[in-house]
Short mmCIF file of C-alpha atoms in Angstrom, two decimals:
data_model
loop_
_atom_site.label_atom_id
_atom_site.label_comp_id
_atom_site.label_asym_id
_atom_site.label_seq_id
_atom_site.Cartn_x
_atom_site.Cartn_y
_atom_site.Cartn_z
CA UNK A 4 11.87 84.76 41.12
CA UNK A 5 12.73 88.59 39.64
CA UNK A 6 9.49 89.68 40.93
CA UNK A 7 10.04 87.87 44.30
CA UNK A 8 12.78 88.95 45.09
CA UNK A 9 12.44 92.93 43.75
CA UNK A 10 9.13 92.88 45.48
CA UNK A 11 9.66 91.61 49.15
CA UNK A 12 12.81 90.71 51.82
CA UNK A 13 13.48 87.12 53.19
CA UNK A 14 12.44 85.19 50.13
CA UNK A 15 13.12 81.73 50.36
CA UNK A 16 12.84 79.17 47.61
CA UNK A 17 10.64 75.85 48.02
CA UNK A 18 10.24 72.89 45.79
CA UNK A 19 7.16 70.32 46.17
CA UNK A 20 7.65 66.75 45.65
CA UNK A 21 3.88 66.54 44.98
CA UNK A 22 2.48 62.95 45.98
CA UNK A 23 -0.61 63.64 43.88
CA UNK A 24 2.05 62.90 40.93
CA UNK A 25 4.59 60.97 42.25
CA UNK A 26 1.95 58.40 43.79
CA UNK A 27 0.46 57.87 40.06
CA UNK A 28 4.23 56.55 38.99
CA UNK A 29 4.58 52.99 38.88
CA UNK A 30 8.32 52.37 38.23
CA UNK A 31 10.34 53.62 41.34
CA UNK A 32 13.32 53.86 38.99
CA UNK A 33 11.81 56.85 36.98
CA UNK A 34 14.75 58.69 35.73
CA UNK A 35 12.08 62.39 35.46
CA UNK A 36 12.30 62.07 39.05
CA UNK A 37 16.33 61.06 39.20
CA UNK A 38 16.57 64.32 36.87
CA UNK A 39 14.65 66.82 39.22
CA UNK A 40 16.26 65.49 42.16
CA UNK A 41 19.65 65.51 40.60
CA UNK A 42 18.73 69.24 39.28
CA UNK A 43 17.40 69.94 42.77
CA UNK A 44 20.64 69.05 44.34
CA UNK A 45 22.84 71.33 42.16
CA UNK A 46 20.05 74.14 42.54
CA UNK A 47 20.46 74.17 46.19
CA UNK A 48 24.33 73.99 46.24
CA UNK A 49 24.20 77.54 44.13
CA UNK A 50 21.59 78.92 46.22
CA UNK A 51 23.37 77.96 49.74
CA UNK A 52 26.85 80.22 47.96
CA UNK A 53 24.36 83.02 48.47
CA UNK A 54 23.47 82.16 51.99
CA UNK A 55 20.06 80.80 51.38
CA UNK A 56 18.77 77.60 50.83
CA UNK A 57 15.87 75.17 49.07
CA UNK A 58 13.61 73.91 51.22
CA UNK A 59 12.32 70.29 49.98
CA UNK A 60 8.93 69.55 50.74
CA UNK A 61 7.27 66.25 50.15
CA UNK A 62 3.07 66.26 50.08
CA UNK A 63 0.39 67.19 48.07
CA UNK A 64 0.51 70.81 47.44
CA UNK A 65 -2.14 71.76 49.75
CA UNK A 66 -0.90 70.06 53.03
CA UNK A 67 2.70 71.45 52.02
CA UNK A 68 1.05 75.18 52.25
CA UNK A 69 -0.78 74.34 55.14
CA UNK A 70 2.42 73.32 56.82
CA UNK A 71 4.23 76.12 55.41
CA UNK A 72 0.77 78.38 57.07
CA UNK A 73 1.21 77.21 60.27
CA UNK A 74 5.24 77.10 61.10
CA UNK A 75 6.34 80.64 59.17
CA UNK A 76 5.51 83.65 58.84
CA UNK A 77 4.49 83.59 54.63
CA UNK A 78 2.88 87.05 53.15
CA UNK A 79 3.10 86.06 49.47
CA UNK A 80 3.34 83.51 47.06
CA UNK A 81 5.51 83.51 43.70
CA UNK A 82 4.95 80.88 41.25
CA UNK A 83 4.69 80.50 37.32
CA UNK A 84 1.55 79.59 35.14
CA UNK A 85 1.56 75.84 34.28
CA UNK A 86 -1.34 75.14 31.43
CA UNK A 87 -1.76 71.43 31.88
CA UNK A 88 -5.54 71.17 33.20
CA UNK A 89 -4.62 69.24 36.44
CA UNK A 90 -2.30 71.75 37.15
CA UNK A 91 -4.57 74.44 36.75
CA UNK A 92 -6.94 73.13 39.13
CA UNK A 93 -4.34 72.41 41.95
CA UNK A 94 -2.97 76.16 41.54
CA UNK A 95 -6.70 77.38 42.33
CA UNK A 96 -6.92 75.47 45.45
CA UNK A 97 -3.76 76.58 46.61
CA UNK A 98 -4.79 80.13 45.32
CA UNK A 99 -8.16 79.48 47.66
CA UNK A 100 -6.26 78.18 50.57
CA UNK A 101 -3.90 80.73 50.75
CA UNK A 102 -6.72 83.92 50.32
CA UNK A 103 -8.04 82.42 53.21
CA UNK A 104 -5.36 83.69 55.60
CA UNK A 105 -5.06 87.16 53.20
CA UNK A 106 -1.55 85.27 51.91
CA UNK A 107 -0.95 86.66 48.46
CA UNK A 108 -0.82 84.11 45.39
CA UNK A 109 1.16 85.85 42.11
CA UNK A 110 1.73 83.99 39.22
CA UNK A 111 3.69 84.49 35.94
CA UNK A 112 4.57 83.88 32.46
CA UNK A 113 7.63 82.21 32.63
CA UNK A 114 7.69 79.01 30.10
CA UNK A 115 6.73 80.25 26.49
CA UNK A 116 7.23 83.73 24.68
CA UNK A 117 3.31 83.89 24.43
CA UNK A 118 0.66 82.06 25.99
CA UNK A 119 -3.15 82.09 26.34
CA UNK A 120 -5.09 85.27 24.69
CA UNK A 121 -1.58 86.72 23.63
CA UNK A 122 -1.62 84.71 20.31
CA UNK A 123 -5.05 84.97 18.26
CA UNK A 124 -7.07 85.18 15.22
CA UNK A 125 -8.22 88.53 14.61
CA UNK A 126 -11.41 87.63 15.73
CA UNK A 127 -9.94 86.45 19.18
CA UNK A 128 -10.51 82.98 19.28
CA UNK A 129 -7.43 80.68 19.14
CA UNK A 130 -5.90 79.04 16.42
CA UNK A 131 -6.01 75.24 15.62
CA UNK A 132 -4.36 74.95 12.56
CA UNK A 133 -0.51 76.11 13.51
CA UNK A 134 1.25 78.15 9.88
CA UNK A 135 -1.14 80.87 10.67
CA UNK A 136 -0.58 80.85 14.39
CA UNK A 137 3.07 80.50 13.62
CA UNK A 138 3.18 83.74 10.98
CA UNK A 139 1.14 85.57 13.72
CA UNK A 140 3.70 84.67 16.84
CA UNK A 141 6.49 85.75 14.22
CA UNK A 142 4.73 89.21 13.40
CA UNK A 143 4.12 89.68 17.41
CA UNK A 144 7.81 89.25 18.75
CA UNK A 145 10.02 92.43 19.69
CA UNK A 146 13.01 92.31 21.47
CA UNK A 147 10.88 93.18 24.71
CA UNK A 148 9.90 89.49 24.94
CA UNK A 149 13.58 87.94 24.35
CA UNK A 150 15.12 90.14 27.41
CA UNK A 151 16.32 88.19 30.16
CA UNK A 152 15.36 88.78 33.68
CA UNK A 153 17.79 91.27 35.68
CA UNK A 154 17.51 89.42 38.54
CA UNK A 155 21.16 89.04 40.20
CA UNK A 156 21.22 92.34 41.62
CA UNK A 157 18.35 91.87 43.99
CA UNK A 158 20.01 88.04 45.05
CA UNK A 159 20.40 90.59 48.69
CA UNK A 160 16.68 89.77 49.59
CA UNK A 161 16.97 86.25 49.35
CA UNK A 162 16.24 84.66 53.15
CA UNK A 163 19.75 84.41 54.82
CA UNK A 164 19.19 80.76 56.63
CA UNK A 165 21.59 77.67 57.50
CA UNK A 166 21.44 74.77 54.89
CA UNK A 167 18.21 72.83 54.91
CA UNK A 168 18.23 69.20 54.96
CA UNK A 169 17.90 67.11 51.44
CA UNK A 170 15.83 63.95 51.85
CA UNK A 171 17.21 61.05 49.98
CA UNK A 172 15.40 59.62 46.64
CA UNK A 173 14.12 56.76 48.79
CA UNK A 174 12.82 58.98 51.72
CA UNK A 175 10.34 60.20 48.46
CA UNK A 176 9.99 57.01 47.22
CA UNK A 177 11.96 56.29 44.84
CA UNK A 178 15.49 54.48 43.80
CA UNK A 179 18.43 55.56 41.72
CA UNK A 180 18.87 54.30 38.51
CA UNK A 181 22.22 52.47 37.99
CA UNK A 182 24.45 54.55 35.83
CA UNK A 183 24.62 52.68 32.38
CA UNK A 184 20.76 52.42 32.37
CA UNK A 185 20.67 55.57 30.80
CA UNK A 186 19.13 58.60 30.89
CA UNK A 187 21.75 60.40 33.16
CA UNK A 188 23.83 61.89 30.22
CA UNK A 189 20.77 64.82 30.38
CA UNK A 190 21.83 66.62 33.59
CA UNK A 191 23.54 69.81 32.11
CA UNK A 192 21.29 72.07 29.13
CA UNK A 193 24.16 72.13 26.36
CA UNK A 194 23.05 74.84 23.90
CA UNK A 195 24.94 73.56 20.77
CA UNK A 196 25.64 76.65 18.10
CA UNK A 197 27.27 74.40 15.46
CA UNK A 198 24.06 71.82 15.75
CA UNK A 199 21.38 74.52 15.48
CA UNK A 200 22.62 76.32 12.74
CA UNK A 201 22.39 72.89 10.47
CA UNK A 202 19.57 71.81 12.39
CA UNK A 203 17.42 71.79 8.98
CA UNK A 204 19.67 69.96 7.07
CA UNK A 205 20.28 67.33 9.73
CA UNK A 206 17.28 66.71 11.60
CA UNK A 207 15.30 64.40 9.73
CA UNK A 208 17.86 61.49 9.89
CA UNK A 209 17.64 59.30 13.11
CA UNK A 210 21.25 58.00 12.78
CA UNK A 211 22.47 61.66 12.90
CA UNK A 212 22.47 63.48 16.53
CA UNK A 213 21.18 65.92 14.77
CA UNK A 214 18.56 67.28 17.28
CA UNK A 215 19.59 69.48 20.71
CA UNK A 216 18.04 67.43 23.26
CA UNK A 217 16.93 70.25 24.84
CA UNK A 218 13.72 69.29 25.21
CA UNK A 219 13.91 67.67 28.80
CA UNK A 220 15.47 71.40 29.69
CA UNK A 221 12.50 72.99 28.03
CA UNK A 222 9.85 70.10 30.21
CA UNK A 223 11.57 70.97 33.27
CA UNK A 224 12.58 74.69 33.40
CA UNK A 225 16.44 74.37 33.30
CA UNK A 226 16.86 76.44 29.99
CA UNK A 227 15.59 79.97 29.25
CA UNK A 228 13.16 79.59 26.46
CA UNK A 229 14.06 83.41 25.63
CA UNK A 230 17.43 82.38 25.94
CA UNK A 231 17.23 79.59 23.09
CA UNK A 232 14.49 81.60 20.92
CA UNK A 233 17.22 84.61 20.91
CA UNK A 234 19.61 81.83 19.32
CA UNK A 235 17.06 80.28 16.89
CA UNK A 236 16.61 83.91 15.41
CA UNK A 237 20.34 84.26 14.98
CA UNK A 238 20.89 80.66 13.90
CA UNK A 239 18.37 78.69 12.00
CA UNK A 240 14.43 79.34 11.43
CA UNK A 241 13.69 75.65 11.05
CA UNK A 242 14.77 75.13 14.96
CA UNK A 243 12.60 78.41 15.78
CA UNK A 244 9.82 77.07 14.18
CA UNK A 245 10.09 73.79 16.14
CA UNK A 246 10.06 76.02 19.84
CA UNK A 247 6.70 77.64 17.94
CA UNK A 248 5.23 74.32 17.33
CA UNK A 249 5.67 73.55 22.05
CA UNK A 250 3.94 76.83 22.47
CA UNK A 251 1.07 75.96 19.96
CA UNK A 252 0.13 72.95 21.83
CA UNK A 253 0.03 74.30 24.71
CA UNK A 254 -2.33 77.01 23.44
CA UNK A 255 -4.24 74.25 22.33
CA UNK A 256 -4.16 72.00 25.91
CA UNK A 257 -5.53 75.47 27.47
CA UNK A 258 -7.93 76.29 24.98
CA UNK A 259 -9.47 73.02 24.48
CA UNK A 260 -8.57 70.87 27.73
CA UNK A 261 -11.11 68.29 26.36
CA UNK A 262 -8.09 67.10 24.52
CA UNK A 263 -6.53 65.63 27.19
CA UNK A 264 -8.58 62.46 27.04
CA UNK A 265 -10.48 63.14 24.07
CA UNK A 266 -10.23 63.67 20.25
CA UNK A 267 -9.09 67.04 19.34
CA UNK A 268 -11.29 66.42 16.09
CA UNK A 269 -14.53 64.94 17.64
CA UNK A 270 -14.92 62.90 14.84
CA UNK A 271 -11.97 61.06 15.34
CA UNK A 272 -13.95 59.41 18.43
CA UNK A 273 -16.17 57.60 15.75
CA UNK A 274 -12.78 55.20 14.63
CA UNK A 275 -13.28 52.30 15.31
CA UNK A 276 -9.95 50.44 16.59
CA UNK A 277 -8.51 46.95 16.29
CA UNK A 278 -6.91 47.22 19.91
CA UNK A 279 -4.89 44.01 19.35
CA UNK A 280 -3.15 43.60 22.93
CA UNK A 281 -0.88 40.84 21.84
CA UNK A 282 0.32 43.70 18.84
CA UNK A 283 0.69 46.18 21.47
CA UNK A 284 3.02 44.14 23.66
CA UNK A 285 5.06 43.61 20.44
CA UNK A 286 5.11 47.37 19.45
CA UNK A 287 6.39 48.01 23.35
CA UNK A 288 8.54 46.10 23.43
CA UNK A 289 9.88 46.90 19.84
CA UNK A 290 9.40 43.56 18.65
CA UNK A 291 6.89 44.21 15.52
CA UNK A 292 9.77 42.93 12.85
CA UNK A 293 9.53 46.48 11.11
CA UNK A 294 13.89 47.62 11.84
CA UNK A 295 13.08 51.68 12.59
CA UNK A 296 9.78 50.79 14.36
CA UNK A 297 11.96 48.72 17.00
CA UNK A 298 14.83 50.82 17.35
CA UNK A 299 12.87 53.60 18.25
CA UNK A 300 11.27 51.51 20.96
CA UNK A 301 13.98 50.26 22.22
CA UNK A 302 16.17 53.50 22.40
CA UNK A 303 12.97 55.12 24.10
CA UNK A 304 12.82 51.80 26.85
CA UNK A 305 16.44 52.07 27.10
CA UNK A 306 17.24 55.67 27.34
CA UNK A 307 14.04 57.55 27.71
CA UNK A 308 14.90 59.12 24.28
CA UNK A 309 13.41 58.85 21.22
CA UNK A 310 14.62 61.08 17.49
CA UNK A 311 11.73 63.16 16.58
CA UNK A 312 11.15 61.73 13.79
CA UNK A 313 11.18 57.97 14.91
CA UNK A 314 8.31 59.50 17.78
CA UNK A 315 6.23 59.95 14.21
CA UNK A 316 7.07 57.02 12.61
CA UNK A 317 6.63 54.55 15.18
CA UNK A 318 3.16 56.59 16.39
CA UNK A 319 2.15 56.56 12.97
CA UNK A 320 2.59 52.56 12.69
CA UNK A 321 1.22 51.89 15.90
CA UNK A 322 -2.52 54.25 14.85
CA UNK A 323 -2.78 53.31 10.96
CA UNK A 324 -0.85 50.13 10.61
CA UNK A 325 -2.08 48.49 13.73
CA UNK A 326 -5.17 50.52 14.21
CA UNK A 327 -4.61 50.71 18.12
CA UNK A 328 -6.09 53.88 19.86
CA UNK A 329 -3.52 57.22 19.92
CA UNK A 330 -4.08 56.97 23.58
CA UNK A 331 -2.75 53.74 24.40
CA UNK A 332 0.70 55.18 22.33
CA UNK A 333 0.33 58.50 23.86
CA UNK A 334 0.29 56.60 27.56
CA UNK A 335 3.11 54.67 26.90
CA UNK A 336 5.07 57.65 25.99
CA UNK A 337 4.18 59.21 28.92
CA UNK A 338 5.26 56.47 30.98
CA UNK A 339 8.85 56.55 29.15
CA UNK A 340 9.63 60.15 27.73
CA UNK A 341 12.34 61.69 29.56
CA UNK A 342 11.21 64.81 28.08
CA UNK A 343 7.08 64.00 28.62
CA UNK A 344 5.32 67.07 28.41
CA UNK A 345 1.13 66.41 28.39
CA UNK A 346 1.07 69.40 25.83
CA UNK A 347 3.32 68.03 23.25
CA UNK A 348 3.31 64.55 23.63
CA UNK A 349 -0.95 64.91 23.19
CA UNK A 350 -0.54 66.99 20.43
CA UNK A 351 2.21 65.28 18.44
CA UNK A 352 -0.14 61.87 19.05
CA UNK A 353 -3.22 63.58 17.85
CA UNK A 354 -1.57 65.17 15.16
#
């Protein structure tokens, strides 16, 4: 957006309700998409005090450019680097598309402090085992990377336009989720000062809210990660360490995008699994008999949140005590997760 905006007149913000992802989600009561709209919503409000607006598309990404092509006048492009492999691909095409009518496609750095090459072993090649990586991001940081972007005084160039329309959840497909069902207690980032700064003392024990739930902010761009990395320096190294440990995996998903459906350790492809269905059901379901196994399940089918620690324990049953493949776990997760992020949630199963 800083770069939009300090680099061109009559920007105007868009937002994709890409079918290619919402067409692959089987509940219509998925509260990631209740949060984005939600998020949307209160995005658009802010933007229409500075007499602009969102405009709310609803397509794949190509067709939405080729729309976008063919009824406006658009020179340039501003987006931010995603590193999931799907998304990689789908910002190429729309990279291709748009170099076909000499439309300029920029993209940035945006979700991490470091990302791709920026973080390596001396040799260059990336790291797969994460306390070096981790004393190497420490020894790379200067206050250059923690600055926020100056970007309210060039809010001027934004495209001065009426309100656009909003299309309801349905008109995209899906339905609200009745408030009690959980879930809708996320809508606001909350950067708690006094839970950080005992964050290593506290975060261990699942009866404790002892973690920030920040990490749905973090999924979903709604929190600086400059912003909260500037805190964890000032407050507690244990919490820094943890916002180390997102950007490691996803140096990992774009190094070695073979993890995405495969064994990060090849070897680990040899195991061979029980794949007990009937077990799996009970493990769901959170109906296995072991107490923290089926709490954590049923907070996560309940709320969409599970303690970071339960997320270990109850993967760790479900791989060594049941011997039922990561991937089945790491699916269900992704099904559930309010927070689902294909970087972590892969590497905290294959870890």
């Amino acid at each position: 957006l800083y770069y939009a905006l300090k680099e061109n007149k009559n920007v105007l913000p868009i937002f994709i309700f890409d079918t290619d992802i919402l067409n692959r989600l089987e509940n219509k009561e998925d509260r990631r998409v209740e949060f984005i709209y939600n998020t949307l919503n209160e995005l658009k409000a802010k933007l229409e005090k500075l007499g602009t607006s969102l405009l709310i598309l609803h397509d794949t990404a190509l067709q939405a450019f080729e729309r976008l092509i063919q009824t406006s006048n658009l020179t340039a492009v501003y987006t931010n680097h995603d590193y999931e492999p799907a998304a990689i691909k789908r910002d190429q095409s729309v990279q291709k598309l748009l170099a076909k009518h000499q439309i300029e496609f920029k993209t940035f750095k945006d979700q991490v402090i470091f990302e791709k090459n920026e973080v390596t072993k001396d040799d260059g090649l990336p790291y797969t085992v994460f306390t070096p990586y981790m004393r190497k991001w420490k020894n790379a940081i200067t206050d250059f990377y923690l600055k926020s972007y100056p970007t309210k005084k060039y809010f001027s160039q934004f495209l001065s336009v009426p309100p656009f329309p909003f299309p309801t959840i349905e008109e995209i497909g899906f339905h609200p989720i009745a408030v009690g069902s959980g879930g809708h207690h996320y809508s606001k980032p909350t950067i708690d000062k006094s839970k950080i700064s005992v964050y290593d003392k506290q975060r261990d024990y699942p009866a404790i809210h002892g973690t920030t739930r920040l990490s749905v902010h973090l999924r979903f761009g709604t929190v600086s990660i400059r912003q909260l990395v500037n805190t964890a320096f000032a407050l507690n190294e244990t919490w820094l360490n943890e916002l180390i440990w997102r950007e490691f995996y996803m140096q990992i998903l774009f190094h070695f995008p073979h993890v995405e459906k495969g064994s990060f350790k090849k070897q680990y492809d040899e195991i061979k699994w029980r794949n007990n269905e009937q077990e799996f059901k009970a493990w769901c379901e959170g109906k296995t008999g072991y107490p923290i196994v089926d709490a954590g399940m049923r907070e996560l089918n309940a709320t969409g949140f599970m303690h970071n620690r339960v997320r270990m324990i109850t993967a760790s049953f479900l791989i060594k005590h049941l011997l039922i493949d990561w991937r089945w776990g790491e699916a269900y997760f992704a099904e559930k997760l309010l927070d689902f992020d294909l970087a972590a949630n892969n590497g905290g199963w294959q870890w």
